[in-house]
């Protein structure tokens, strides 16, 4: 569908204004005698409405007509393949195996092509939904659902039943052929006593010929041909044997020696223009795939058709390009092959050479006059394709031949593509050839710098900035490139894109979000002209109800009780794509569906479309008995119902991971399971990661018990993105948190004790001794012997109890300073601090990246660490106000699920770097490159916090001070927001953050929560 054309019509519609941004009632209708200025739809609006829906109908007709044509073609094609399979079932002989292999490939290609049609249907269905949503939003109408149900969904193209049935049939036939070809005697699909009779001597010598050709044994081939003559004799070649040598030549033209093949040709029984009856490939197609120039010369010399076309519309030259055979390509072009020949996908050989990265082939095609622009509306643009794949040499070739810098089907110019993919050298090349650095794409209105900022490509950003791109440009959401870089944690790029006072407009936007004033229910007659008293029913606006009522307070959150919490997420097995599945052999489908279920069933199975759109997505299970729990993964074609393979994760595997993993499987543990097809053959492998949270048991672990449970509530506000009259709402969260908390950083020692100490390493000269690697008593002993810069022993160990025994009235800052300056047990801090002092407990546990970079060994498992912290808290906290937080996402997940009484926050440095100690503790900085994107991005921190149901996030304050618009983005997600960092040492920064809704400020190791 022409999405851009329809969007252009929508953008021409003037946005109607409404008197109230949240909801409208009948009370807001103008009273009799009062008419607003915008009550009557304008003629211009009606004309645009007519144009929009007229064009929408034509697009629907176009999509439906294309689909029906392709559906008919696929039905005929599948029937042909099945008929050929049925014929082969009644044949015998070695040559049948060749046909079976080609038939299997035909079914595989059919599935690939069918998937393309199914994706075409899905893309257009999404396009119709999105364009109708845009129309409703712009025109303030409610057309979408009605139009979808009455006009869109009833069309044949959006009925998936037909395509699913075709996919199932193809998958079943492919699996059957795959099974047969792996068995001995694969040439005999149907060993029936009624099979056609044939000479046993001929059968034997055929098998002998196959062995001789495979071994490249010239003498054996000669002997076979002589014996064949004696067997056939004067009777001639039997009718069912007239193509046997042609099939043998076809099978071995890519593998056997030229001498052997010459002997076959010399027999006079080889048809030089023979084509396989499954995919219509000739000898030239096969030799191009194998790169056999000598065979190609032999066949061409005997009159083989250079421009023979197979079932996919591809000539031998296409396959030479696909597989990177420059010598074959040169030969074929010299013999008259058309360099710009189009296959059924509209692709030329040049396109395939670019996709495969075969620069030498591309050079040959371009030198021989290949078109550098797309010759088909459905084919990719060569230059765009080369830019996307980072083929610098090919880009240089195309530009030297005058390739135009035009937008592709997605509305992206070449510079957009290189900026998105991070190919800075090609970006510079495009700019040198006149690419506009501030060109906007036709879909999002983004310039190249937006893509660079979003993906974090520093070198690309430098290239664009040096070329003079505008960095102060905003998109439709009023976000700068700088904002996107900060939001996604690309701080090095953000420093390049910083705009002085760039957040001021965003500040005004945030301030205007919540309008606390009371608006009049109807305009006063004093300010409008008097009109007729008749009321037109069309003037009455649609009744729009206010947002649903939210419970005033929600106490605590769900917890495990006695159950286990299992998380599954997927990681890519290859760097080429984003798929956790690798299928063996040639069966690589472009799109698959993964169904995740459990035994026993603990919920509705998950359905996952591959390749993954979000590799951070987590799939969870609450399990009563982990010793009886198993996971089952079934792989299907995206739109099919016949399984391709199945993998399982057994209870023994889960138990082994929990016993042998350094984190006790509390962090994600990688698992690779084999995929079995319905015939129990291994057809691939599935990679995934598992994390297990064990239950924590304590008598006080209840809601409503002696431990006071926190509560939270929400209020609805208009979103800050877009205009206030869009009617889109989000939540602002309030909670029962206390006003002040002393921050204490806790970690586990080797003997399982919980130490209050903010740094990984003890201050021992000349050696790195990590707290998790020694017992608690030894850690205290080493800490007590530390010395200052002058070599004197440092006083202060045990000072907390001494000061409190003196009756000193210490402030939270003083208490925090004492705690941070020493090493205590958590039990000692809980029992010593006054009961009225709240504690913000920061759980320090290494991520996999930290463990590797800091060489932290012998760390106790994550579940044991969290249990030890909770044991101390529930034993000694009494009614003290406590919150938990951690920079480790797995710790946040574990402590949130293990208890319901205390709020949990996820901490993020937002990409501003990691050091050996947490903020507030001096020490030698050690940068750790964190592989977990959740730890370094505001966007991913929000996503994790919401999906994990934690109370809020604690972010590095620098990006929020720079662009306060990010504050509203976090708050609108329904999370409580606190900040830390050196920016909070400046009172002006604190005042700014609080003015824009930050709930808590951490400074001097004290968490201050704004309760107003």
PDB file of C-alpha atoms in Angstrom, residues 758 917-923:
ATOM      1  CA  UNK A 758      30.603   0.306  49.380  1.00  0.00           C
ATOM      2  CA  UNK A 917      32.967   1.584  43.837  1.00  0.00           C
ATOM      3  CA  UNK A 918      29.516   3.068  43.979  1.00  0.00           C
ATOM      4  CA  UNK A 919      28.917   6.848  44.138  1.00  0.00           C
ATOM      5  CA  UNK A 920      30.171   8.243  47.396  1.00  0.00           C
ATOM      6  CA  UNK A 921      33.175   5.971  47.801  1.00  0.00           C
ATOM      7  CA  UNK A 922      36.636   7.015  46.702  1.00  0.00           C
ATOM      8  CA  UNK A 923      38.914   4.477  45.085  1.00  0.00           C
TER       9      UNK A 923
END
